[in-house]
Coordinates of C-alpha atoms in Angstrom, one line a residue:
M6 CA -4.4 -10.7 19.1
S7 CA -8.1 -11.2 18.8
L8 CA -10.0 -14.4 18.4
I9 CA -11.4 -13.1 15.2
Y10 CA -7.9 -12.5 13.9
K11 CA -7.0 -16.1 14.7
I12 CA -10.1 -17.2 12.7
F13 CA -9.1 -14.9 9.9
E14 CA -5.6 -16.3 9.8
T15 CA -6.9 -19.9 9.9
G16 CA -9.2 -19.0 6.9
I17 CA -6.3 -17.7 4.9
K18 CA -4.3 -20.8 5.5
A19 CA -7.2 -23.1 4.7
A20 CA -7.9 -21.2 1.5
K21 CA -4.3 -21.7 0.5
V22 CA -3.7 -18.0 -0.1
S23 CA -0.3 -18.5 1.4
P24 CA 2.2 -18.4 -1.5
K25 CA 4.1 -21.4 -2.7
R26 CA 7.8 -21.5 -1.8
D27 CA 8.8 -22.8 -5.2
L28 CA 7.2 -20.4 -7.7
Q29 CA 7.9 -20.9 -11.4
D30 CA 8.1 -17.8 -13.6
D31 CA 5.8 -19.0 -16.4
K32 CA 3.0 -20.2 -14.0
F33 CA 3.2 -17.1 -11.9
L34 CA 3.1 -14.7 -14.9
E35 CA 0.1 -16.6 -16.2
Y36 CA -1.6 -16.3 -12.8
I37 CA -0.9 -12.6 -12.9
K38 CA -2.3 -12.2 -16.4
T39 CA -5.5 -14.1 -15.7
K40 CA -6.2 -13.4 -12.1
H41 CA -4.7 -10.0 -11.2
R42 CA -5.6 -7.5 -13.9
A43 CA -8.6 -5.2 -13.4
T44 CA -10.4 -2.5 -15.4
D45 CA -12.9 -1.3 -12.9
I46 CA -13.6 -1.0 -9.2
P47 CA -16.5 -2.9 -7.6
K48 CA -20.1 -1.8 -8.1
F49 CA -20.7 -1.2 -4.4
L50 CA -18.4 1.8 -4.5
Y51 CA -20.4 3.3 -7.4
K52 CA -23.6 2.8 -5.4
K53 CA -22.3 4.5 -2.3
F54 CA -20.2 7.3 -3.7
N55 CA -19.9 9.6 -6.7
V56 CA -17.2 8.0 -8.9
D57 CA -15.4 9.5 -11.8
K58 CA -13.3 7.1 -13.9
T59 CA -10.6 8.8 -16.0
N60 CA -7.7 7.5 -18.1
L61 CA -4.1 8.7 -17.6
D62 CA -1.7 7.4 -20.2
G63 CA -3.6 4.1 -20.6
R64 CA -4.2 3.5 -16.9
F65 CA -7.4 4.1 -15.0
V66 CA -7.8 6.6 -12.1
F67 CA -10.9 6.6 -9.9
K68 CA -12.0 9.7 -8.1
I69 CA -14.2 8.5 -5.3
Q70 CA -16.1 11.1 -3.2
P71 CA -19.1 11.4 -0.9
K72 CA -22.5 12.2 -2.4
K73 CA -22.2 15.5 -0.5
L74 CA -18.7 16.9 -0.1
Q75 CA -18.0 17.5 3.6
N76 CA -14.5 19.1 3.6
D77 CA -11.5 19.7 1.4
K78 CA -9.5 16.6 2.5
V79 CA -8.0 14.4 -0.2
I80 CA -6.5 10.9 0.0
L81 CA -4.2 9.4 -2.6
F82 CA -4.5 5.7 -2.0
L83 CA -1.8 3.4 -3.5
H84 CA -2.6 -0.3 -3.2
G85 CA -0.1 -3.0 -2.6
G86 CA 0.6 -6.2 -4.5
G87 CA 4.3 -6.2 -5.2
G88 CA 4.0 -3.9 -8.2
M89 CA 2.5 -6.9 -10.1
M90 CA -1.0 -7.4 -8.7
C91 CA -4.2 -5.4 -8.9
P92 CA -6.2 -4.3 -5.8
T93 CA -8.0 -6.9 -3.7
Y94 CA -11.4 -6.8 -2.0
L95 CA -9.7 -5.7 1.2
H96 CA -8.3 -2.6 -0.6
Y97 CA -11.8 -1.7 -1.9
K98 CA -13.4 -2.1 1.5
M99 CA -10.7 0.0 3.1
A100 CA -11.3 2.7 0.5
E101 CA -15.0 2.6 1.4
R102 CA -14.3 3.0 5.1
L103 CA -11.8 5.9 4.5
V104 CA -14.1 7.9 2.3
K105 CA -17.1 7.3 4.5
K106 CA -15.5 8.2 7.8
T107 CA -13.3 11.1 6.6
G108 CA -15.6 12.7 4.0
A109 CA -12.5 13.1 1.9
V110 CA -12.1 12.8 -1.9
M111 CA -10.0 9.8 -2.7
Y112 CA -7.9 9.1 -5.8
F113 CA -7.6 5.4 -6.3
P114 CA -5.3 4.6 -9.3
F115 CA -4.7 1.4 -11.2
Y116 CA -1.0 2.3 -11.7
P117 CA 1.3 0.4 -14.2
L118 CA 2.2 -3.1 -13.1
A119 CA 5.0 -5.5 -13.9
P120 CA 5.9 -7.3 -16.0
E121 CA 4.7 -4.7 -18.4
A122 CA 6.2 -1.9 -16.3
T123 CA 9.1 -1.6 -13.9
V124 CA 9.1 0.3 -10.6
L125 CA 10.7 3.3 -12.4
D126 CA 7.9 3.3 -14.9
T127 CA 5.3 3.1 -12.1
M128 CA 6.9 5.9 -10.2
A129 CA 7.0 8.2 -13.2
W130 CA 3.3 7.6 -13.8
V131 CA 2.4 8.2 -10.1
K132 CA 4.4 11.5 -10.2
K133 CA 2.3 12.5 -13.2
L134 CA -0.9 11.6 -11.4
Y135 CA 0.1 13.7 -8.4
E136 CA 0.8 16.6 -10.7
M137 CA -2.7 16.2 -12.0
I138 CA -4.1 16.1 -8.5
L139 CA -2.2 19.2 -7.5
K140 CA -4.0 21.2 -10.3
K141 CA -7.3 20.6 -8.4
H142 CA -6.2 20.4 -4.7
K143 CA -3.7 21.9 -2.3
S144 CA -0.9 19.7 -1.1
E145 CA -1.6 20.6 2.5
N146 CA -5.0 18.9 2.2
I147 CA -3.6 15.6 0.8
T148 CA -2.7 12.5 2.6
F149 CA -0.8 9.6 0.9
I150 CA -1.8 6.1 2.1
G151 CA -0.2 3.0 0.8
D152 CA 0.2 -0.7 1.8
S153 CA 3.1 -3.0 0.9
A154 CA 4.4 -1.9 -2.5
G155 CA 2.0 1.0 -2.3
A156 CA 3.6 2.1 0.9
F157 CA 6.9 2.4 -1.0
L158 CA 5.3 4.4 -3.7
A159 CA 3.7 6.8 -1.1
A160 CA 7.0 7.3 0.6
R161 CA 9.1 7.6 -2.6
L162 CA 6.6 10.1 -4.1
C163 CA 6.8 12.2 -1.0
S164 CA 10.6 12.2 -1.1
L165 CA 10.6 13.3 -4.8
T166 CA 8.1 16.1 -4.7
S167 CA 8.6 19.6 -3.4
H168 CA 4.9 19.8 -2.8
K169 CA 4.8 17.7 0.4
P170 CA 1.4 16.3 1.4
D171 CA -0.3 16.8 4.7
G172 CA 0.7 13.3 5.9
V173 CA 1.9 9.9 4.8
V174 CA 0.7 6.5 6.0
M175 CA 2.8 3.4 5.3
I176 CA 1.3 0.0 5.9
S177 CA 3.6 -3.1 6.0
P178 CA 6.1 -1.6 3.5
A179 CA 8.3 -4.1 1.6
L180 CA 11.9 -3.8 2.7
G181 CA 15.1 -5.8 3.0
M182 CA 14.9 -7.5 -0.4
D183 CA 18.6 -7.0 -0.7
K184 CA 19.6 -8.7 2.5
Y185 CA 17.7 -12.0 3.0
N186 CA 19.3 -13.7 6.0
S187 CA 18.6 -16.3 8.7
E188 CA 16.4 -13.8 10.6
M189 CA 14.2 -13.2 7.6
A190 CA 14.1 -16.9 6.9
E191 CA 12.7 -17.5 10.4
A192 CA 10.2 -14.7 10.0
E193 CA 9.2 -16.1 6.7
K194 CA 8.0 -19.3 8.5
K195 CA 5.4 -17.2 10.3
D196 CA 4.3 -15.2 7.3
I197 CA 1.0 -16.4 5.9
L198 CA 1.0 -14.2 2.8
L199 CA 4.6 -13.7 1.6
S200 CA 7.5 -16.0 0.8
K201 CA 11.1 -15.4 -0.5
S202 CA 10.1 -16.9 -3.8
L203 CA 7.2 -14.4 -4.2
V204 CA 9.3 -11.4 -3.1
D205 CA 12.1 -12.5 -5.4
M206 CA 9.6 -12.5 -8.3
F207 CA 8.5 -9.0 -7.5
A208 CA 12.2 -7.9 -7.3
K209 CA 13.0 -9.6 -10.6
Y210 CA 10.2 -8.1 -12.6
W211 CA 9.0 -4.8 -10.9
G212 CA 12.6 -4.1 -9.8
K213 CA 14.1 -4.8 -13.1
G214 CA 17.1 -2.6 -13.7
V215 CA 17.1 -1.2 -10.2
A216 CA 19.6 -1.9 -7.3
L217 CA 17.7 -3.5 -4.5
D218 CA 19.6 -1.4 -1.9
S219 CA 18.4 1.9 -3.3
P220 CA 15.6 4.4 -2.6
D221 CA 14.1 3.5 -6.0
I222 CA 12.6 0.3 -4.5
D223 CA 13.2 0.1 -0.8
V224 CA 11.7 2.4 1.9
E225 CA 14.7 2.0 4.2
Y226 CA 17.0 4.0 1.8
I227 CA 14.7 6.9 1.2
D228 CA 15.6 10.4 2.3
Y229 CA 12.9 11.4 4.8
S230 CA 14.0 15.0 5.2
G231 CA 11.2 17.5 5.1
F232 CA 8.5 14.7 5.5
P233 CA 5.1 15.6 7.0
P234 CA 3.7 13.7 9.9
T235 CA 4.0 10.0 9.1
M236 CA 2.4 6.8 10.4
L237 CA 3.8 3.3 10.1
Y238 CA 1.9 0.0 10.6
Y239 CA 3.6 -3.4 10.5
G240 CA 3.1 -6.9 12.0
T241 CA 5.6 -9.0 13.9
N242 CA 4.6 -12.1 11.9
E243 CA 5.7 -10.8 8.5
M244 CA 8.8 -11.6 6.5
F245 CA 10.0 -8.0 6.5
Y246 CA 9.8 -7.6 10.3
P247 CA 13.6 -8.1 11.0
N248 CA 14.3 -5.0 9.0
I249 CA 11.7 -2.7 10.4
G250 CA 14.1 -1.3 13.1
A251 CA 16.4 0.0 10.4
L252 CA 13.5 1.8 8.7
I253 CA 12.3 3.3 12.0
N254 CA 15.8 4.5 12.8
N255 CA 16.2 6.1 9.4
I256 CA 12.9 8.0 9.6
K257 CA 13.6 9.2 13.2
K258 CA 17.0 10.6 12.3
Y259 CA 15.4 13.1 10.1
G260 CA 13.2 14.5 12.9
V261 CA 9.9 13.5 11.3
E262 CA 6.8 13.6 13.4
F263 CA 6.3 9.9 13.5
E264 CA 3.8 7.3 14.8
V265 CA 4.6 3.6 14.9
H266 CA 1.9 0.9 15.3
E267 CA 3.1 -2.6 15.8
G268 CA 0.8 -5.5 15.4
K269 CA 2.0 -8.2 17.8
G270 CA 1.5 -11.6 16.2
L271 CA -0.2 -10.1 13.2
C272 CA 0.5 -10.7 9.5
H273 CA 1.6 -8.6 6.6
D274 CA -1.0 -5.9 5.7
W275 CA -3.2 -6.6 8.8
A276 CA -4.0 -2.9 9.0
I277 CA -6.0 -2.9 5.8
A278 CA -8.3 -5.7 6.9
G279 CA -11.5 -4.2 8.2
L280 CA -12.7 -7.8 8.8
I281 CA -10.7 -8.0 12.0
P282 CA -10.9 -5.7 15.1
E283 CA -7.2 -4.8 14.8
G284 CA -7.7 -3.6 11.2
R285 CA -10.8 -1.6 12.0
K286 CA -9.0 0.1 14.8
A287 CA -6.1 0.9 12.5
I288 CA -8.3 2.3 9.8
K289 CA -10.1 4.4 12.4
E290 CA -6.7 5.8 13.5
M291 CA -5.9 6.6 9.9
C292 CA -9.2 8.4 9.5
S293 CA -8.4 10.6 12.5
F294 CA -4.9 11.2 11.0
V295 CA -6.5 12.4 7.7
S296 CA -9.0 14.6 9.5
R297 CA -6.8 15.9 12.3
N298 CA -6.4 19.5 11.0
D299 CA -10.1 20.1 10.3

């Protein structure tokens, strides 16, 4: 764990980004409505890349590509946020690094969010998006990358399509919502971003109508047969950490070519944070993963 990470962690705590443990529905939904709805990506991405903004069934999709195309690589980037929150600055900066370092075309969607949509609605929309992408690109050139809820979407999409991508990257996937126990309670004390109250809110609204112990919302229960090479990043100081072993065992039993990257003492989603050395190293590894078959 680097000194810069410790400063980063201290900053998050000081900024009170850490979620309250006693969330109330009305206040949280108002926060979502006023603070976590977006209609565009930041201007710096338009300045550095060629960006096409399109509408798919009422939701925006951004095609971000280098000024001069360098290869035929494609990234489908699925941001996290519990299925309720829009992308953050860290997601946009990660997208910038990925496109710049790989030369790939990136599809960055603003997929349907709860409470307006459920995880099943979101997944149906993401499948439709992938079908659109496949009309323009070959699946063997595409890599799915997602963090947290986006990691679930990436894995679930891969499991549902016959057109498997070239690779899948899962960063701090959400799992174990169906089995909160004393181990998760202890892990929660170390988590600077997540809480049981927050995760329960995601499960209640995004997971509406879905069993929490099913592949429709939890990466642990997905069928990983036929998966392409897959990378997994997670931190030991995140609420989901006690369940990560079950996920790893499930993926391995299918014989998937599989890389596991554990962030000792690191928080949820540390691997998307280019502000810290650990995050920069992880993003560099992901870039090599995307570019490996050039």
